[in-house]
Every structure is written in C-alpha cells, then in structure tokens.
PDB file of N, CA and C in Angstrom:
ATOM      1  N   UNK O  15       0.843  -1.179   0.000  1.00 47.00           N
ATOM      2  CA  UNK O  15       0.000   0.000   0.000  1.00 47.00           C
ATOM      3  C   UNK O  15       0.881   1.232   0.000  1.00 47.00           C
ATOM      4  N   UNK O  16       0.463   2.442  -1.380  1.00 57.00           N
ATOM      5  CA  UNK O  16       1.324   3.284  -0.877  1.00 57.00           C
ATOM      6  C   UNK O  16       0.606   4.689  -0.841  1.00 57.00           C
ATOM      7  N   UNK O  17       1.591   5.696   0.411  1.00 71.00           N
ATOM      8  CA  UNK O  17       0.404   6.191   0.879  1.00 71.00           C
ATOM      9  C   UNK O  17       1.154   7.225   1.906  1.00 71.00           C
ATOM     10  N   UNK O  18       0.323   7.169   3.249  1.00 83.00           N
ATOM     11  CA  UNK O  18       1.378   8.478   4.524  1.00 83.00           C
ATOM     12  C   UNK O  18       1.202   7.007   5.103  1.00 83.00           C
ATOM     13  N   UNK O  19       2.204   6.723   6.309  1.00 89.00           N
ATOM     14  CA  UNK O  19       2.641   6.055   7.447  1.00 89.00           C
ATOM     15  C   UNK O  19       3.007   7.024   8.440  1.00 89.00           C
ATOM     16  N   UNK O  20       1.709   6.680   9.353  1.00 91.00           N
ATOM     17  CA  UNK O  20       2.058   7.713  11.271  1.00 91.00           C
ATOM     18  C   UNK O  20       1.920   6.950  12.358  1.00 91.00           C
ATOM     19  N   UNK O  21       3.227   6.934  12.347  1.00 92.00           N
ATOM     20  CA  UNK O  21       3.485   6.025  13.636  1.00 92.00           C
ATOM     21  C   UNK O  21       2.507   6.188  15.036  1.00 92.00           C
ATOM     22  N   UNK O  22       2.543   5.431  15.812  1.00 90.00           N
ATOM     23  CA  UNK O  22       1.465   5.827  16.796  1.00 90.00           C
ATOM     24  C   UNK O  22       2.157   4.864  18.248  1.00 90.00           C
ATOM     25  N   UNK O  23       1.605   4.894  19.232  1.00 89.00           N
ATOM     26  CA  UNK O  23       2.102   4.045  20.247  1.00 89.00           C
ATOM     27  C   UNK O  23       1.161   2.953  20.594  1.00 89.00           C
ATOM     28  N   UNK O  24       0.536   2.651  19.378  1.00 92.00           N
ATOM     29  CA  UNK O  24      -0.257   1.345  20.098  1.00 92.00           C
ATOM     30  C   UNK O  24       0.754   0.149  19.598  1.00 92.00           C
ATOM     31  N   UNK O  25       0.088  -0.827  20.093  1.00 93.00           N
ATOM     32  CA  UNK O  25       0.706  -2.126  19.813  1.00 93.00           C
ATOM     33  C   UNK O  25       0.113  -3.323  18.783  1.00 93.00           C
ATOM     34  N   UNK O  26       0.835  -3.732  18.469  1.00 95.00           N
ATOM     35  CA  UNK O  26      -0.269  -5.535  17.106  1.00 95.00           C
ATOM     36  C   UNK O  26      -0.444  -6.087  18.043  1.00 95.00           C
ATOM     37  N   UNK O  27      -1.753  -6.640  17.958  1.00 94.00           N
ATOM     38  CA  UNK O  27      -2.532  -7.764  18.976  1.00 94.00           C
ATOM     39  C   UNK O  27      -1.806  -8.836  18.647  1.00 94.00           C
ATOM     40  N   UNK O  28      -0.872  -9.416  17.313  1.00 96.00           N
ATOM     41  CA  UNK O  28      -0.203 -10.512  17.753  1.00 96.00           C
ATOM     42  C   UNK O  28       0.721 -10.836  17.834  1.00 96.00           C
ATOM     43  N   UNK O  29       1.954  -9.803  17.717  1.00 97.00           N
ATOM     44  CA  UNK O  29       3.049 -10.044  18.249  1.00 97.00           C
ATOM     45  C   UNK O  29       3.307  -8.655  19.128  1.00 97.00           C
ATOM     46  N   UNK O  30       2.645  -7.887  19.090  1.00 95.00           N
ATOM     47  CA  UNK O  30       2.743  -6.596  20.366  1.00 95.00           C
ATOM     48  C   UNK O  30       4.141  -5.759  19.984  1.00 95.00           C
ATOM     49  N   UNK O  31       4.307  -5.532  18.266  1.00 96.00           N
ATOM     50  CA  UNK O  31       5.248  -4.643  18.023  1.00 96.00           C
ATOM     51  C   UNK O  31       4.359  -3.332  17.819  1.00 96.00           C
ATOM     52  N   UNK O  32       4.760  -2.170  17.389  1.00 95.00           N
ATOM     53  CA  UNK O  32       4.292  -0.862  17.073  1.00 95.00           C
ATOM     54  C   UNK O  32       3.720  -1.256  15.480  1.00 95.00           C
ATOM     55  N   UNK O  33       2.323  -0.814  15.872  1.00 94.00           N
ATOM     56  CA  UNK O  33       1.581  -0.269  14.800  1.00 94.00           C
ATOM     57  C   UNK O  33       1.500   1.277  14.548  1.00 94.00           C
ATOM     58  N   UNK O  34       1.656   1.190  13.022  1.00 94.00           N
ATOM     59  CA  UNK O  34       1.361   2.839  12.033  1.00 94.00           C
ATOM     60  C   UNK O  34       0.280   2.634  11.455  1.00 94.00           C
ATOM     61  N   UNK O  35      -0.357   3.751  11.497  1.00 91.00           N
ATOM     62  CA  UNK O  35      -1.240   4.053  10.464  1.00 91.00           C
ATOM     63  C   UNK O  35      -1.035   4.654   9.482  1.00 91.00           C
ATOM     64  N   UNK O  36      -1.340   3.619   8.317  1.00 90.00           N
ATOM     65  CA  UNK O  36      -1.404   3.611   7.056  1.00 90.00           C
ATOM     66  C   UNK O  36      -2.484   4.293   6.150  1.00 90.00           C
ATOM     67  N   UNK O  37      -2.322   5.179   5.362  1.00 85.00           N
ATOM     68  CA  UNK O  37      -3.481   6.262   4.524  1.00 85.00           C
ATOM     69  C   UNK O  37      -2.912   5.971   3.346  1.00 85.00           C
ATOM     70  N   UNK O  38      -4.070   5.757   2.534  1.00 78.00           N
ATOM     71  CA  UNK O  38      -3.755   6.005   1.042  1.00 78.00           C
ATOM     72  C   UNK O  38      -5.200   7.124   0.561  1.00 78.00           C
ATOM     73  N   UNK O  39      -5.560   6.643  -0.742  1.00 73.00           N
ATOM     74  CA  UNK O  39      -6.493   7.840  -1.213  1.00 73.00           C
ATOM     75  C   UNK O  39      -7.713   7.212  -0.728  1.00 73.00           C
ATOM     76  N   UNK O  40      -8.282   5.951  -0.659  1.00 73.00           N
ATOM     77  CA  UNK O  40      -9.353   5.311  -0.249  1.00 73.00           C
ATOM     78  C   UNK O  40      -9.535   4.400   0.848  1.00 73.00           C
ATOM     79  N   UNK O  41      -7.964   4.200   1.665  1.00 80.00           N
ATOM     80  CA  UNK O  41      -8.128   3.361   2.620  1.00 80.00           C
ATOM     81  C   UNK O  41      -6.843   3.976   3.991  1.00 80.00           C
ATOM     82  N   UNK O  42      -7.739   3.350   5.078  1.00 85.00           N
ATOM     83  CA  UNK O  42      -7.286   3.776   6.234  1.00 85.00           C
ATOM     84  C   UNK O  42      -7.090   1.918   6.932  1.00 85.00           C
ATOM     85  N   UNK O  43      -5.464   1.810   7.124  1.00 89.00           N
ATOM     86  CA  UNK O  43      -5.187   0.428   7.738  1.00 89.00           C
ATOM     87  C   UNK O  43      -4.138   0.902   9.163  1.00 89.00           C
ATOM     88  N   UNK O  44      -4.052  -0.199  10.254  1.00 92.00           N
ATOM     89  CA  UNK O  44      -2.668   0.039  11.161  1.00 92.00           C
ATOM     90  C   UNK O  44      -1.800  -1.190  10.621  1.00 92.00           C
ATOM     91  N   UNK O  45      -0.875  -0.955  10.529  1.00 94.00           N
ATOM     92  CA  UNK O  45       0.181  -1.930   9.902  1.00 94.00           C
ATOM     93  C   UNK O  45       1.157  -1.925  10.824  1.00 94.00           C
ATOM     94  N   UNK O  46       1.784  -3.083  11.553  1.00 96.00           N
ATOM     95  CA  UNK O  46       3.264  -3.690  12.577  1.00 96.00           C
ATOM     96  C   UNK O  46       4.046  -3.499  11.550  1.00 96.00           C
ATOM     97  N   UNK O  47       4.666  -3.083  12.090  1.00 94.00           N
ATOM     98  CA  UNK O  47       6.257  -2.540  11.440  1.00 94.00           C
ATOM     99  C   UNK O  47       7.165  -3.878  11.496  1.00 94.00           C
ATOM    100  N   UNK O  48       6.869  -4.680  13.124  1.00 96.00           N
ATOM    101  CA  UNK O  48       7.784  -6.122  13.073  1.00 96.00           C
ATOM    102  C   UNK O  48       6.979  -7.069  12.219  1.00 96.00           C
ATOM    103  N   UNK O  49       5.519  -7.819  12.355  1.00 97.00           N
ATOM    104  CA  UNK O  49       5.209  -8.758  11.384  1.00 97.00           C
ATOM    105  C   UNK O  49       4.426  -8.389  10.258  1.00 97.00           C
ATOM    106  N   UNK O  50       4.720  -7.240   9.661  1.00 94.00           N
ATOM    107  CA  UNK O  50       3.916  -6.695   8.908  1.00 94.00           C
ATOM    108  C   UNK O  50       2.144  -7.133   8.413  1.00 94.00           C
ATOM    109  N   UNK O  51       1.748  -7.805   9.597  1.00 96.00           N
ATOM    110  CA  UNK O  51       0.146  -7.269   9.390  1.00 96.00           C
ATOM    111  C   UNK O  51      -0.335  -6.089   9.225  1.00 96.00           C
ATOM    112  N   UNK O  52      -1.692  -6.229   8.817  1.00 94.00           N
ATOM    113  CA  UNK O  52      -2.810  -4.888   8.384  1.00 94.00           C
ATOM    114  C   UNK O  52      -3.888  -5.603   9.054  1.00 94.00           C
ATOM    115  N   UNK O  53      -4.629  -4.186   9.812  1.00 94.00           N
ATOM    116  CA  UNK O  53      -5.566  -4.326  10.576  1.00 94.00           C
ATOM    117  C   UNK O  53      -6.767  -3.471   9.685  1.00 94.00           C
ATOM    118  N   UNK O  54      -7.873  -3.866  10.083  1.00 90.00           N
ATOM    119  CA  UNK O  54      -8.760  -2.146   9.271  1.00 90.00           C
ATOM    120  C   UNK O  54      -9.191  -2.081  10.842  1.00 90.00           C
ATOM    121  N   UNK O  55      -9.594  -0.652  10.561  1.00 86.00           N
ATOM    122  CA  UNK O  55      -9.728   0.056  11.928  1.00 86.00           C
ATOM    123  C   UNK O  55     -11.198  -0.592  12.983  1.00 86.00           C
ATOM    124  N   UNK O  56     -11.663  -0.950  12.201  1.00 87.00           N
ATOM    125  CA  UNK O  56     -12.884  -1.870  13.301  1.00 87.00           C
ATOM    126  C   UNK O  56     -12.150  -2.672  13.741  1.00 87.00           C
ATOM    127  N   UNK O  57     -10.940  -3.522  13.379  1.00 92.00           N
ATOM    128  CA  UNK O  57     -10.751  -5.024  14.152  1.00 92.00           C
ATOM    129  C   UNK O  57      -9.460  -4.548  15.580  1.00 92.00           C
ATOM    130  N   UNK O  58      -9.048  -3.481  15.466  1.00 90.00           N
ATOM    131  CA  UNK O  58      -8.181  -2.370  16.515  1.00 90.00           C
ATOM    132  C   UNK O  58      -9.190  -1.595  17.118  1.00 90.00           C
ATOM    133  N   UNK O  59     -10.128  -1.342  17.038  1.00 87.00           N
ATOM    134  CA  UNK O  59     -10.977  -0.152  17.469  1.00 87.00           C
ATOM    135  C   UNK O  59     -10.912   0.031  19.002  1.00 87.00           C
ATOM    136  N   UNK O  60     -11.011  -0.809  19.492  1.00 89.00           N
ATOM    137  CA  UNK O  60     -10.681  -1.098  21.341  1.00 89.00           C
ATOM    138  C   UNK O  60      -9.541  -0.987  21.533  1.00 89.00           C
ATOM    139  N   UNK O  61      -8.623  -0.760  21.066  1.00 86.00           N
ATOM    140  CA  UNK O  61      -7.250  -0.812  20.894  1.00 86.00           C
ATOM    141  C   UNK O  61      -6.484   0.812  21.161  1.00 86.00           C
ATOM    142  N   UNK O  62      -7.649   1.507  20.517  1.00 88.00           N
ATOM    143  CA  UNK O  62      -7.010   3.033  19.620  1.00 88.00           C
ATOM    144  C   UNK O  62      -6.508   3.808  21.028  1.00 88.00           C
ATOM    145  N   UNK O  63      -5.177   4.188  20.973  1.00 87.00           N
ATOM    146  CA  UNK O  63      -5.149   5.314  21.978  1.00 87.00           C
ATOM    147  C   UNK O  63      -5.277   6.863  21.543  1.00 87.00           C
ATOM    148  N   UNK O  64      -5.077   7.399  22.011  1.00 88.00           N
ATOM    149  CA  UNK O  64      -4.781   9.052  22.258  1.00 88.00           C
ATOM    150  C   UNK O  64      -4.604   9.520  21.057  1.00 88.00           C
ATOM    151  N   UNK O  65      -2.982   9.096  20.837  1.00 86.00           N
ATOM    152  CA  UNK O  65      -2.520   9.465  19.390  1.00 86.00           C
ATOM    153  C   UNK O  65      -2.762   9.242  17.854  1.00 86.00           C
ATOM    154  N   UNK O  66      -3.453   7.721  18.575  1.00 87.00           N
ATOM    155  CA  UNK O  66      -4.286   7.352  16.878  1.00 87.00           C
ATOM    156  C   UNK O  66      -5.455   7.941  16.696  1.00 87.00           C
ATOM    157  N   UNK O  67      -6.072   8.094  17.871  1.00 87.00           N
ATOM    158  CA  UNK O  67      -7.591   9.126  17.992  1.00 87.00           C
ATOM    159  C   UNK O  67      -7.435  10.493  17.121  1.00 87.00           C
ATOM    160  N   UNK O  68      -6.669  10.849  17.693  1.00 88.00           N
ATOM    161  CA  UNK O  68      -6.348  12.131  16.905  1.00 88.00           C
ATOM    162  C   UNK O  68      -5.984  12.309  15.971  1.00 88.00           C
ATOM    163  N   UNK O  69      -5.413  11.323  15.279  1.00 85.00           N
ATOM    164  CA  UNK O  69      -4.871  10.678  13.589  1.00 85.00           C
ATOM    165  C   UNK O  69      -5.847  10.979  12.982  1.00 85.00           C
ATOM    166  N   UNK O  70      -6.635   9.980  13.234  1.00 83.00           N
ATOM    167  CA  UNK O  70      -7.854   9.518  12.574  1.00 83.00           C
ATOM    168  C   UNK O  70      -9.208  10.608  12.603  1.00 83.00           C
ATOM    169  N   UNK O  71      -9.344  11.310  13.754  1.00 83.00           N
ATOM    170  CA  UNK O  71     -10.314  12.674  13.597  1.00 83.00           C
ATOM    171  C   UNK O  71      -9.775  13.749  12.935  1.00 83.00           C
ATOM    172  N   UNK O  72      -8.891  13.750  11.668  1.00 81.00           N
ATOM    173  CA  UNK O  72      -8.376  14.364  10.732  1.00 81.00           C
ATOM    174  C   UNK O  72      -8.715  14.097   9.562  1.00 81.00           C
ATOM    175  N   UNK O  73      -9.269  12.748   9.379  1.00 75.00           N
ATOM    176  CA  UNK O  73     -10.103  12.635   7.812  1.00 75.00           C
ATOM    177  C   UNK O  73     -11.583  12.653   8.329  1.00 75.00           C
ATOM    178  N   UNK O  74     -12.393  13.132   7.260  1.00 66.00           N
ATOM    179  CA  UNK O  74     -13.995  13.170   7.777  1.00 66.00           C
ATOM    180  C   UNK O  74     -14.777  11.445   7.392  1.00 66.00           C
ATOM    181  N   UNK O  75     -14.294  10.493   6.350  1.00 62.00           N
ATOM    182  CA  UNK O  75     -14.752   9.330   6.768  1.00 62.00           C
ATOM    183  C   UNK O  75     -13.578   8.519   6.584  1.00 62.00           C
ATOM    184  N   UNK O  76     -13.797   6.953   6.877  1.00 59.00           N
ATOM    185  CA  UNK O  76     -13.144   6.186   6.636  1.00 59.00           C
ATOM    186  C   UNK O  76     -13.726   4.542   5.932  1.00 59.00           C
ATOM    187  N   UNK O  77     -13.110   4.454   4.806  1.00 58.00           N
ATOM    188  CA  UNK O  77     -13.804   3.724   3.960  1.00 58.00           C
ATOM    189  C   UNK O  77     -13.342   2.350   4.499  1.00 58.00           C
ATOM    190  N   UNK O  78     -14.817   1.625   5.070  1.00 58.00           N
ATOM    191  CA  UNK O  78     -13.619  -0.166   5.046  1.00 58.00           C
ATOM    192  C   UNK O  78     -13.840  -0.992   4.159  1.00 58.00           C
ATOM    193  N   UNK O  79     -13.062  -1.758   3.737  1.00 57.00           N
ATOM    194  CA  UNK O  79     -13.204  -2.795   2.458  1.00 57.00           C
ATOM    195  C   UNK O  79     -12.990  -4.363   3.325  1.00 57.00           C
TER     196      UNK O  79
END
C-alpha cells in the first residue's frame, strides 16, 4: 500500500510490536512494522489510543473494504 505512514504508540494484537497508520487515497489500515500485518480500523478499534484518535479525527470518513 502506498500512501502516509504515522506512527502511533499502540501495539499488534499478535506479536505486540508498534503499529502505524497507514493512509492512502481510499483506505485507512494500522500496519506492525515487526510482522507486517494490516488491521482495518474496526478489528483495533478497542485498541485506539490518544494518538491514533487524533490521527484519525483528521479525515472526515473512513472507507472499510
């Protein structure tokens, strides 16, 4: 996916490295930097802290596929 990458301080639910959030023109993912999974933002949503909150209340929707 190519796109902006913003790092954030949450963690991947399965190996608990740092997830970024990933933007392109139609999609919003968090991606681990160590096992490179992609999350879409419903399956993290309980997850989101502070800094991704505020990421993400910077686009007005978010498309999931």
């Amino acid at each position: 996916m190519l796109g902006t990458s913003i790092p954030t301080t949450m963690t991947c639910p399965a190996c608990e490295g740092p997830l970024d959030i990933l933007r392109s023109c139609r999609r919003v993912r968090m991606a681990c930097t160590s096992c490179q999974r992609q999350y879409q933002i419903h399956e993290v949503a309980d997850r989101l802290d502070e800094r991704a909150e505020e990421v993400l209340s910077r686009w007005t929707a978010i498309i999931y596929d």
